[in-house]
Amino acid sequence: MSESTGSCTSAPNHHLDRRGAMIAMGAVASAGLVGSAVTPSAAASIGSALTSDELGYDAAAGAYVLPPLPYAHDALEPFIDEQTMRIHHDKHHAGYVRGLNKAVAKLAEIRAGSGDAGLIKHWSRELAFHGCGHVNHTMFWQGMAPAASSGTPAGGLAEAIERDFGGLKALASQFKAASKSVEGSGWGWLAYEPIAGKLVVLQNEKHQNQALTGAVPLLGVDVWEHAYYLKYQNRRGDYLDAFWQVVNWPVVGMRFARATG
Ligand code: MN3
């Protein structure tokens, strides 16, 4: 496990080969949030990787812009309600993008000698928190789809779920239990652990803590109260059951193919 507080579950990066993915690196670095690594691909599509385009990176401005939702705010009704989606994406996610841009700028000032070097710990923590907040939410929106088009696991992903969990029901059970039991605000994840070559279920606290360094995230669910309280109040388990109805399995399958290819 990572000993630092500065790495959320690593974002997929199509520049990393299987061995490269094993090199310890936090998601902030692997997602290109420190200004390197990710090059947009003309063939990039939702789920194939988190490109700088998908993360809304404006190279000319040197800043991130909140990417639009990949569907309408009400597209996930009745499982995820429109009002929650509006507040969650338009307000909360936007706040993480602002926080990320501020941290990046403050660290640049420190490097240039004009910032307060005594605050480098603070801004480094801010970079990890808001950077992971941005990456996690970008993956979260892409990882859902209207129930009618959410599909089921197929191909290599379906085989890996069978091999590593004993089937989709068992995965769903562990995923729900892990996500439901996150202490406070955090995330549940299905990830690919490249050293053993297995699927694993993980938890984040906040956006970035308790990461398994090197694990490639495939599917994440936000269990901060802002993700469900308007519709589900304290019933996090009911929210997780609803989430499972709108998982975008084709996207999860593409992420798995990318991680193992
Ligand atoms: Mn959230």
PDB file of C-alpha atoms and ligand atoms in Angstrom:
ATOM      1  CA  MET A   1       0.000   0.000   0.000  1.00  0.00           C
ATOM      2  CA  SER A   2       1.089   3.538  -0.532  1.00  0.00           C
ATOM      3  CA  GLU A   3       2.587   5.087   2.528  1.00  0.00           C
ATOM      4  CA  SER A   4       1.835   8.593   1.391  1.00  0.00           C
ATOM      5  CA  THR A   5      -1.407  10.479   1.447  1.00  0.00           C
ATOM      6  CA  GLY A   6      -0.781  11.799  -1.999  1.00  0.00           C
ATOM      7  CA  SER A   7      -1.931   9.066  -4.317  1.00  0.00           C
ATOM      8  CA  CYS A   8      -5.410   8.088  -5.243  1.00  0.00           C
ATOM      9  CA  THR A   9      -5.968   4.992  -7.275  1.00  0.00           C
ATOM     10  CA  SER A  10      -3.918   5.488 -10.383  1.00  0.00           C
ATOM     11  CA  ALA A  11      -5.683   6.702 -13.464  1.00  0.00           C
ATOM     12  CA  PRO A  12      -5.230   4.679 -16.626  1.00  0.00           C
ATOM     13  CA  ASN A  13      -2.540   5.984 -18.880  1.00  0.00           C
ATOM     14  CA  HIS A  14      -2.112   4.523 -22.299  1.00  0.00           C
ATOM     15  CA  HIS A  15       1.554   5.449 -22.269  1.00  0.00           C
ATOM     16  CA  LEU A  16       2.191   2.970 -19.503  1.00  0.00           C
ATOM     17  CA  ASP A  17       2.882  -0.544 -20.560  1.00  0.00           C
ATOM     18  CA  ARG A  18       2.280  -3.413 -18.182  1.00  0.00           C
ATOM     19  CA  ARG A  19       5.690  -3.063 -16.595  1.00  0.00           C
ATOM     20  CA  GLY A  20       5.477   0.696 -16.512  1.00  0.00           C
ATOM     21  CA  ALA A  21       2.191   0.497 -14.686  1.00  0.00           C
ATOM     22  CA  MET A  22       3.957  -1.337 -11.900  1.00  0.00           C
ATOM     23  CA  ILE A  23       6.222   1.580 -11.193  1.00  0.00           C
ATOM     24  CA  ALA A  24       5.058   3.345  -8.094  1.00  0.00           C
ATOM     25  CA  MET A  25       3.337   6.521  -9.069  1.00  0.00           C
ATOM     26  CA  GLY A  26       0.336   8.401  -7.851  1.00  0.00           C
ATOM     27  CA  ALA A  27      -2.633   9.205 -10.001  1.00  0.00           C
ATOM     28  CA  VAL A  28      -1.814  12.868 -10.054  1.00  0.00           C
ATOM     29  CA  ALA A  29       1.385  12.090 -11.868  1.00  0.00           C
ATOM     30  CA  SER A  30       0.016   9.326 -14.045  1.00  0.00           C
ATOM     31  CA  ALA A  31      -2.960  11.388 -15.100  1.00  0.00           C
ATOM     32  CA  GLY A  32      -0.689  14.121 -16.312  1.00  0.00           C
ATOM     33  CA  LEU A  33      -1.762  16.646 -13.721  1.00  0.00           C
ATOM     34  CA  VAL A  34       1.760  17.808 -13.208  1.00  0.00           C
ATOM     35  CA  GLY A  35       2.131  18.703 -16.814  1.00  0.00           C
ATOM     36  CA  SER A  36       3.508  15.630 -18.502  1.00  0.00           C
ATOM     37  CA  ALA A  37       2.769  12.103 -19.579  1.00  0.00           C
ATOM     38  CA  VAL A  38      -0.641  12.218 -21.217  1.00  0.00           C
ATOM     39  CA  THR A  39      -0.907  13.034 -24.878  1.00  0.00           C
ATOM     40  CA  PRO A  40      -4.364  13.265 -26.400  1.00  0.00           C
ATOM     41  CA  SER A  41      -5.074  10.562 -28.903  1.00  0.00           C
ATOM     42  CA  ALA A  42      -7.120  11.272 -31.946  1.00  0.00           C
ATOM     43  CA  ALA A  43      -8.723   7.882 -31.405  1.00  0.00           C
ATOM     44  CA  ALA A  44      -9.479   8.547 -27.757  1.00  0.00           C
ATOM     45  CA  SER A  45     -13.002   7.792 -26.705  1.00  0.00           C
ATOM     46  CA  ILE A  46     -14.733   7.611 -23.393  1.00  0.00           C
ATOM     47  CA  GLY A  47     -13.169   4.899 -21.314  1.00  0.00           C
ATOM     48  CA  SER A  48     -10.197   4.166 -23.523  1.00  0.00           C
ATOM     49  CA  ALA A  49      -7.979   6.286 -21.276  1.00  0.00           C
ATOM     50  CA  LEU A  50      -8.094   9.498 -19.381  1.00  0.00           C
ATOM     51  CA  THR A  51      -6.511  11.750 -21.926  1.00  0.00           C
ATOM     52  CA  SER A  52      -5.766  15.386 -21.264  1.00  0.00           C
ATOM     53  CA  ASP A  53      -8.787  16.142 -23.446  1.00  0.00           C
ATOM     54  CA  GLU A  54     -10.994  14.018 -21.215  1.00  0.00           C
ATOM     55  CA  LEU A  55      -9.576  15.781 -18.173  1.00  0.00           C
ATOM     56  CA  GLY A  56     -10.330  19.138 -19.752  1.00  0.00           C
ATOM     57  CA  TYR A  57      -6.718  20.282 -19.841  1.00  0.00           C
ATOM     58  CA  ASP A  58      -6.250  23.555 -21.705  1.00  0.00           C
ATOM     59  CA  ALA A  59      -2.586  23.508 -22.622  1.00  0.00           C
ATOM     60  CA  ALA A  60      -2.566  27.132 -23.757  1.00  0.00           C
ATOM     61  CA  ALA A  61      -3.963  28.306 -20.438  1.00  0.00           C
ATOM     62  CA  GLY A  62      -2.078  25.704 -18.420  1.00  0.00           C
ATOM     63  CA  ALA A  63      -5.269  24.970 -16.528  1.00  0.00           C
ATOM     64  CA  TYR A  64      -8.104  22.486 -16.340  1.00  0.00           C
ATOM     65  CA  VAL A  65     -11.658  23.202 -17.445  1.00  0.00           C
ATOM     66  CA  LEU A  66     -14.560  21.181 -16.065  1.00  0.00           C
ATOM     67  CA  PRO A  67     -15.483  18.623 -18.744  1.00  0.00           C
ATOM     68  CA  PRO A  68     -19.198  18.386 -19.526  1.00  0.00           C
ATOM     69  CA  LEU A  69     -21.185  15.368 -18.432  1.00  0.00           C
ATOM     70  CA  PRO A  70     -21.233  12.700 -21.159  1.00  0.00           C
ATOM     71  CA  TYR A  71     -25.078  12.651 -20.949  1.00  0.00           C
ATOM     72  CA  ALA A  72     -27.935  14.839 -19.756  1.00  0.00           C
ATOM     73  CA  HIS A  73     -28.311  15.595 -16.035  1.00  0.00           C
ATOM     74  CA  ASP A  74     -31.503  13.516 -15.923  1.00  0.00           C
ATOM     75  CA  ALA A  75     -30.170  10.607 -17.994  1.00  0.00           C
ATOM     76  CA  LEU A  76     -29.620   8.337 -14.993  1.00  0.00           C
ATOM     77  CA  GLU A  77     -33.119   8.783 -13.538  1.00  0.00           C
ATOM     78  CA  PRO A  78     -34.632   7.244 -11.521  1.00  0.00           C
ATOM     79  CA  PHE A  79     -31.460   5.671 -10.123  1.00  0.00           C
ATOM     80  CA  ILE A  80     -29.445   8.875  -9.775  1.00  0.00           C
ATOM     81  CA  ASP A  81     -31.675  11.944  -9.646  1.00  0.00           C
ATOM     82  CA  GLU A  82     -31.290  15.041 -11.786  1.00  0.00           C
ATOM     83  CA  GLN A  83     -30.872  17.506  -8.932  1.00  0.00           C
ATOM     84  CA  THR A  84     -28.070  15.502  -7.389  1.00  0.00           C
ATOM     85  CA  MET A  85     -26.325  15.284 -10.755  1.00  0.00           C
ATOM     86  CA  ARG A  86     -26.628  19.048 -11.289  1.00  0.00           C
ATOM     87  CA  ILE A  87     -25.194  19.954  -7.903  1.00  0.00           C
ATOM     88  CA  HIS A  88     -22.610  17.178  -7.929  1.00  0.00           C
ATOM     89  CA  HIS A  89     -21.179  17.848 -11.368  1.00  0.00           C
ATOM     90  CA  ASP A  90     -21.773  21.578 -11.798  1.00  0.00           C
ATOM     91  CA  LYS A  91     -20.834  22.628  -8.247  1.00  0.00           C
ATOM     92  CA  HIS A  92     -18.793  19.967  -6.444  1.00  0.00           C
ATOM     93  CA  HIS A  93     -16.725  18.730  -9.375  1.00  0.00           C
ATOM     94  CA  ALA A  94     -16.218  22.312 -10.546  1.00  0.00           C
ATOM     95  CA  GLY A  95     -14.825  23.106  -7.107  1.00  0.00           C
ATOM     96  CA  TYR A  96     -12.217  20.361  -7.402  1.00  0.00           C
ATOM     97  CA  VAL A  97     -11.142  21.696 -10.786  1.00  0.00           C
ATOM     98  CA  ARG A  98     -10.718  25.178  -9.283  1.00  0.00           C
ATOM     99  CA  GLY A  99      -8.805  23.744  -6.336  1.00  0.00           C
ATOM    100  CA  LEU A 100      -6.546  21.771  -8.647  1.00  0.00           C
ATOM    101  CA  ASN A 101      -5.753  24.816 -10.779  1.00  0.00           C
ATOM    102  CA  LYS A 102      -4.994  26.858  -7.681  1.00  0.00           C
ATOM    103  CA  ALA A 103      -2.641  24.216  -6.273  1.00  0.00           C
ATOM    104  CA  VAL A 104      -0.824  23.873  -9.590  1.00  0.00           C
ATOM    105  CA  ALA A 105      -0.418  27.656  -9.769  1.00  0.00           C
ATOM    106  CA  LYS A 106       0.748  28.021  -6.179  1.00  0.00           C
ATOM    107  CA  LEU A 107       3.368  25.293  -6.593  1.00  0.00           C
ATOM    108  CA  ALA A 108       4.584  26.996  -9.769  1.00  0.00           C
ATOM    109  CA  GLU A 109       4.969  30.241  -7.807  1.00  0.00           C
ATOM    110  CA  ILE A 110       7.015  28.430  -5.190  1.00  0.00           C
ATOM    111  CA  ARG A 111       9.250  26.934  -7.886  1.00  0.00           C
ATOM    112  CA  ALA A 112       9.678  30.382  -9.406  1.00  0.00           C
ATOM    113  CA  GLY A 113      10.743  31.812  -6.078  1.00  0.00           C
ATOM    114  CA  SER A 114       7.788  34.142  -5.628  1.00  0.00           C
ATOM    115  CA  GLY A 115       5.634  31.840  -3.522  1.00  0.00           C
ATOM    116  CA  ASP A 116       5.804  30.927   0.151  1.00  0.00           C
ATOM    117  CA  ALA A 117       8.048  27.871   0.268  1.00  0.00           C
ATOM    118  CA  GLY A 118       6.819  27.176   3.792  1.00  0.00           C
ATOM    119  CA  LEU A 119       3.447  26.239   2.304  1.00  0.00           C
ATOM    120  CA  ILE A 120       4.729  23.535  -0.010  1.00  0.00           C
ATOM    121  CA  LYS A 121       3.270  20.804   2.201  1.00  0.00           C
ATOM    122  CA  HIS A 122      -0.119  22.513   2.171  1.00  0.00           C
ATOM    123  CA  TRP A 123      -0.227  22.979  -1.598  1.00  0.00           C
ATOM    124  CA  SER A 124       1.091  19.481  -2.217  1.00  0.00           C
ATOM    125  CA  ARG A 125      -1.778  18.102  -0.153  1.00  0.00           C
ATOM    126  CA  GLU A 126      -4.189  20.353  -2.018  1.00  0.00           C
ATOM    127  CA  LEU A 127      -2.827  19.067  -5.328  1.00  0.00           C
ATOM    128  CA  ALA A 128      -3.440  15.463  -4.284  1.00  0.00           C
ATOM    129  CA  PHE A 129      -6.919  16.131  -2.876  1.00  0.00           C
ATOM    130  CA  HIS A 130      -8.272  18.260  -5.712  1.00  0.00           C
ATOM    131  CA  GLY A 131      -6.332  16.423  -8.418  1.00  0.00           C
ATOM    132  CA  CYS A 132      -7.750  13.091  -7.299  1.00  0.00           C
ATOM    133  CA  GLY A 133     -11.157  14.731  -6.887  1.00  0.00           C
ATOM    134  CA  HIS A 134     -11.022  15.798 -10.532  1.00  0.00           C
ATOM    135  CA  VAL A 135      -9.738  12.464 -11.857  1.00  0.00           C
ATOM    136  CA  ASN A 136     -12.142  10.395  -9.756  1.00  0.00           C
ATOM    137  CA  HIS A 137     -15.209  12.387 -10.780  1.00  0.00           C
ATOM    138  CA  THR A 138     -14.233  12.353 -14.449  1.00  0.00           C
ATOM    139  CA  MET A 139     -13.994   8.559 -14.277  1.00  0.00           C
ATOM    140  CA  PHE A 140     -17.217   8.352 -12.259  1.00  0.00           C
ATOM    141  CA  TRP A 141     -19.343  10.174 -14.847  1.00  0.00           C
ATOM    142  CA  GLN A 142     -17.899   8.098 -17.661  1.00  0.00           C
ATOM    143  CA  GLY A 143     -18.416   4.917 -15.679  1.00  0.00           C
ATOM    144  CA  MET A 144     -22.187   5.365 -15.647  1.00  0.00           C
ATOM    145  CA  ALA A 145     -24.757   5.201 -18.445  1.00  0.00           C
ATOM    146  CA  PRO A 146     -28.545   5.191 -18.708  1.00  0.00           C
ATOM    147  CA  ALA A 147     -29.790   1.821 -17.502  1.00  0.00           C
ATOM    148  CA  ALA A 148     -31.076   0.862 -20.959  1.00  0.00           C
ATOM    149  CA  SER A 149     -27.557   1.060 -22.380  1.00  0.00           C
ATOM    150  CA  SER A 150     -25.449   0.028 -19.394  1.00  0.00           C
ATOM    151  CA  GLY A 151     -24.853  -3.505 -20.672  1.00  0.00           C
ATOM    152  CA  THR A 152     -23.121  -6.351 -18.871  1.00  0.00           C
ATOM    153  CA  PRO A 153     -19.469  -7.390 -18.469  1.00  0.00           C
ATOM    154  CA  ALA A 154     -18.137  -9.100 -21.592  1.00  0.00           C
ATOM    155  CA  GLY A 155     -14.966 -10.594 -23.017  1.00  0.00           C
ATOM    156  CA  GLY A 156     -11.786 -10.518 -20.981  1.00  0.00           C
ATOM    157  CA  LEU A 157     -13.411  -8.492 -18.231  1.00  0.00           C
ATOM    158  CA  ALA A 158     -16.157 -11.072 -17.748  1.00  0.00           C
ATOM    159  CA  GLU A 159     -13.557 -13.848 -17.638  1.00  0.00           C
ATOM    160  CA  ALA A 160     -11.469 -11.965 -15.067  1.00  0.00           C
ATOM    161  CA  ILE A 161     -14.519 -11.323 -12.878  1.00  0.00           C
ATOM    162  CA  GLU A 162     -15.329 -15.022 -12.967  1.00  0.00           C
ATOM    163  CA  ARG A 163     -11.718 -15.993 -12.203  1.00  0.00           C
ATOM    164  CA  ASP A 164     -11.016 -13.450  -9.451  1.00  0.00           C
ATOM    165  CA  PHE A 165     -14.409 -13.166  -7.738  1.00  0.00           C
ATOM    166  CA  GLY A 166     -16.291 -16.288  -8.772  1.00  0.00           C
ATOM    167  CA  GLY A 167     -18.827 -14.301 -10.759  1.00  0.00           C
ATOM    168  CA  LEU A 168     -20.597 -10.977 -11.090  1.00  0.00           C
ATOM    169  CA  LYS A 169     -22.841 -11.510  -8.064  1.00  0.00           C
ATOM    170  CA  ALA A 170     -19.850 -12.050  -5.820  1.00  0.00           C
ATOM    171  CA  LEU A 171     -18.129  -8.978  -7.239  1.00  0.00           C
ATOM    172  CA  ALA A 172     -21.270  -6.922  -6.686  1.00  0.00           C
ATOM    173  CA  SER A 173     -21.468  -8.138  -3.110  1.00  0.00           C
ATOM    174  CA  GLN A 174     -17.861  -7.262  -2.248  1.00  0.00           C
ATOM    175  CA  PHE A 175     -18.010  -3.959  -4.151  1.00  0.00           C
ATOM    176  CA  LYS A 176     -21.145  -2.919  -2.286  1.00  0.00           C
ATOM    177  CA  ALA A 177     -19.839  -4.001   1.106  1.00  0.00           C
ATOM    178  CA  ALA A 178     -16.524  -2.221   0.625  1.00  0.00           C
ATOM    179  CA  SER A 179     -18.168   0.946  -0.691  1.00  0.00           C
ATOM    180  CA  LYS A 180     -20.827   0.973   2.005  1.00  0.00           C
ATOM    181  CA  SER A 181     -18.246   0.664   4.762  1.00  0.00           C
ATOM    182  CA  VAL A 182     -15.984   3.507   3.676  1.00  0.00           C
ATOM    183  CA  GLU A 183     -15.444   5.512   6.846  1.00  0.00           C
ATOM    184  CA  GLY A 184     -16.740   9.010   6.176  1.00  0.00           C
ATOM    185  CA  SER A 185     -16.331  10.426   2.693  1.00  0.00           C
ATOM    186  CA  GLY A 186     -14.678   8.359   0.000  1.00  0.00           C
ATOM    187  CA  TRP A 187     -14.915   5.985  -2.921  1.00  0.00           C
ATOM    188  CA  GLY A 188     -15.287   2.324  -3.736  1.00  0.00           C
ATOM    189  CA  TRP A 189     -13.268   0.973  -6.665  1.00  0.00           C
ATOM    190  CA  LEU A 190     -12.892  -2.011  -8.893  1.00  0.00           C
ATOM    191  CA  ALA A 191      -9.275  -1.918 -10.019  1.00  0.00           C
ATOM    192  CA  TYR A 192      -6.723  -4.028 -11.849  1.00  0.00           C
ATOM    193  CA  GLU A 193      -3.632  -4.871  -9.833  1.00  0.00           C
ATOM    194  CA  PRO A 194      -0.895  -5.437 -12.421  1.00  0.00           C
ATOM    195  CA  ILE A 195       1.678  -7.258 -10.293  1.00  0.00           C
ATOM    196  CA  ALA A 196      -0.562 -10.213  -9.513  1.00  0.00           C
ATOM    197  CA  GLY A 197      -2.572  -9.579 -12.661  1.00  0.00           C
ATOM    198  CA  LYS A 198      -5.855  -9.643 -10.737  1.00  0.00           C
ATOM    199  CA  LEU A 199      -8.941  -7.573 -10.194  1.00  0.00           C
ATOM    200  CA  VAL A 200      -9.262  -6.080  -6.723  1.00  0.00           C
ATOM    201  CA  VAL A 201     -11.849  -4.052  -4.809  1.00  0.00           C
ATOM    202  CA  LEU A 202     -10.477  -1.012  -2.987  1.00  0.00           C
ATOM    203  CA  GLN A 203     -11.617   1.891  -0.856  1.00  0.00           C
ATOM    204  CA  ASN A 204     -10.509   5.509  -0.865  1.00  0.00           C
ATOM    205  CA  GLU A 205     -11.070   7.789   2.084  1.00  0.00           C
ATOM    206  CA  LYS A 206     -11.597  11.367   0.895  1.00  0.00           C
ATOM    207  CA  HIS A 207     -10.418  11.279  -2.737  1.00  0.00           C
ATOM    208  CA  GLN A 208      -6.852  10.165  -2.363  1.00  0.00           C
ATOM    209  CA  ASN A 209      -6.172   8.137   0.766  1.00  0.00           C
ATOM    210  CA  GLN A 210      -5.705   4.373   1.074  1.00  0.00           C
ATOM    211  CA  ALA A 211      -4.621   4.003  -2.514  1.00  0.00           C
ATOM    212  CA  LEU A 212      -2.967   0.860  -3.772  1.00  0.00           C
ATOM    213  CA  THR A 213      -0.118   2.361  -5.729  1.00  0.00           C
ATOM    214  CA  GLY A 214       0.049   1.037  -9.263  1.00  0.00           C
ATOM    215  CA  ALA A 215      -3.477  -0.375  -9.299  1.00  0.00           C
ATOM    216  CA  VAL A 216      -5.402   0.809 -12.354  1.00  0.00           C
ATOM    217  CA  PRO A 217      -8.950   1.996 -11.596  1.00  0.00           C
ATOM    218  CA  LEU A 218     -11.695   0.484 -13.724  1.00  0.00           C
ATOM    219  CA  LEU A 219     -14.899   1.530 -11.943  1.00  0.00           C
ATOM    220  CA  GLY A 220     -15.430   3.921  -9.073  1.00  0.00           C
ATOM    221  CA  VAL A 221     -18.432   4.940  -7.021  1.00  0.00           C
ATOM    222  CA  ASP A 222     -18.558   8.172  -5.053  1.00  0.00           C
ATOM    223  CA  VAL A 223     -19.873   7.580  -1.528  1.00  0.00           C
ATOM    224  CA  TRP A 224     -19.542  11.123  -0.257  1.00  0.00           C
ATOM    225  CA  GLU A 225     -22.935  12.150   1.110  1.00  0.00           C
ATOM    226  CA  HIS A 226     -23.251  14.780  -1.636  1.00  0.00           C
ATOM    227  CA  ALA A 227     -23.491  11.882  -4.116  1.00  0.00           C
ATOM    228  CA  TYR A 228     -26.702  10.470  -2.681  1.00  0.00           C
ATOM    229  CA  TYR A 229     -28.172  12.313   0.288  1.00  0.00           C
ATOM    230  CA  LEU A 230     -30.888  14.266  -1.553  1.00  0.00           C
ATOM    231  CA  LYS A 231     -32.553  11.085  -2.808  1.00  0.00           C
ATOM    232  CA  TYR A 232     -31.330   8.348  -0.472  1.00  0.00           C
ATOM    233  CA  GLN A 233     -30.569  10.273   2.748  1.00  0.00           C
ATOM    234  CA  ASN A 234     -28.653   7.916   5.058  1.00  0.00           C
ATOM    235  CA  ARG A 235     -29.370   4.820   2.941  1.00  0.00           C
ATOM    236  CA  ARG A 236     -25.968   4.437   1.306  1.00  0.00           C
ATOM    237  CA  GLY A 237     -26.695   0.787   0.540  1.00  0.00           C
ATOM    238  CA  ASP A 238     -29.807   1.682  -1.474  1.00  0.00           C
ATOM    239  CA  TYR A 239     -27.763   4.224  -3.427  1.00  0.00           C
ATOM    240  CA  LEU A 240     -25.142   1.574  -4.159  1.00  0.00           C
ATOM    241  CA  ASP A 241     -27.822  -0.825  -5.413  1.00  0.00           C
ATOM    242  CA  ALA A 242     -29.073   1.937  -7.712  1.00  0.00           C
ATOM    243  CA  PHE A 243     -25.552   2.727  -8.910  1.00  0.00           C
ATOM    244  CA  TRP A 244     -25.100  -0.896  -9.921  1.00  0.00           C
ATOM    245  CA  GLN A 245     -28.040  -0.499 -12.330  1.00  0.00           C
ATOM    246  CA  VAL A 246     -26.284   2.259 -14.273  1.00  0.00           C
ATOM    247  CA  VAL A 247     -22.721   0.950 -14.482  1.00  0.00           C
ATOM    248  CA  ASN A 248     -21.364   1.540 -17.976  1.00  0.00           C
ATOM    249  CA  TRP A 249     -19.949  -1.946 -18.526  1.00  0.00           C
ATOM    250  CA  PRO A 250     -18.647  -1.261 -22.044  1.00  0.00           C
ATOM    251  CA  VAL A 251     -16.504   1.535 -20.605  1.00  0.00           C
ATOM    252  CA  VAL A 252     -15.309  -0.675 -17.742  1.00  0.00           C
ATOM    253  CA  GLY A 253     -14.439  -3.324 -20.323  1.00  0.00           C
ATOM    254  CA  MET A 254     -12.441  -0.828 -22.373  1.00  0.00           C
ATOM    255  CA  ARG A 255     -10.553   0.296 -19.285  1.00  0.00           C
ATOM    256  CA  PHE A 256      -9.765  -3.344 -18.476  1.00  0.00           C
ATOM    257  CA  ALA A 257      -8.534  -3.965 -22.020  1.00  0.00           C
ATOM    258  CA  ARG A 258      -6.335  -0.877 -21.763  1.00  0.00           C
ATOM    259  CA  ALA A 259      -4.935  -1.949 -18.398  1.00  0.00           C
ATOM    260  CA  THR A 260      -4.118  -5.475 -19.523  1.00  0.00           C
ATOM    261  CA  GLY A 261      -3.219  -4.848 -23.156  1.00  0.00           C
TER     262      GLY A 261
HETATM  263 MN   MN3 B   1     -18.359  13.730  -5.372  1.00  0.00          MN
END
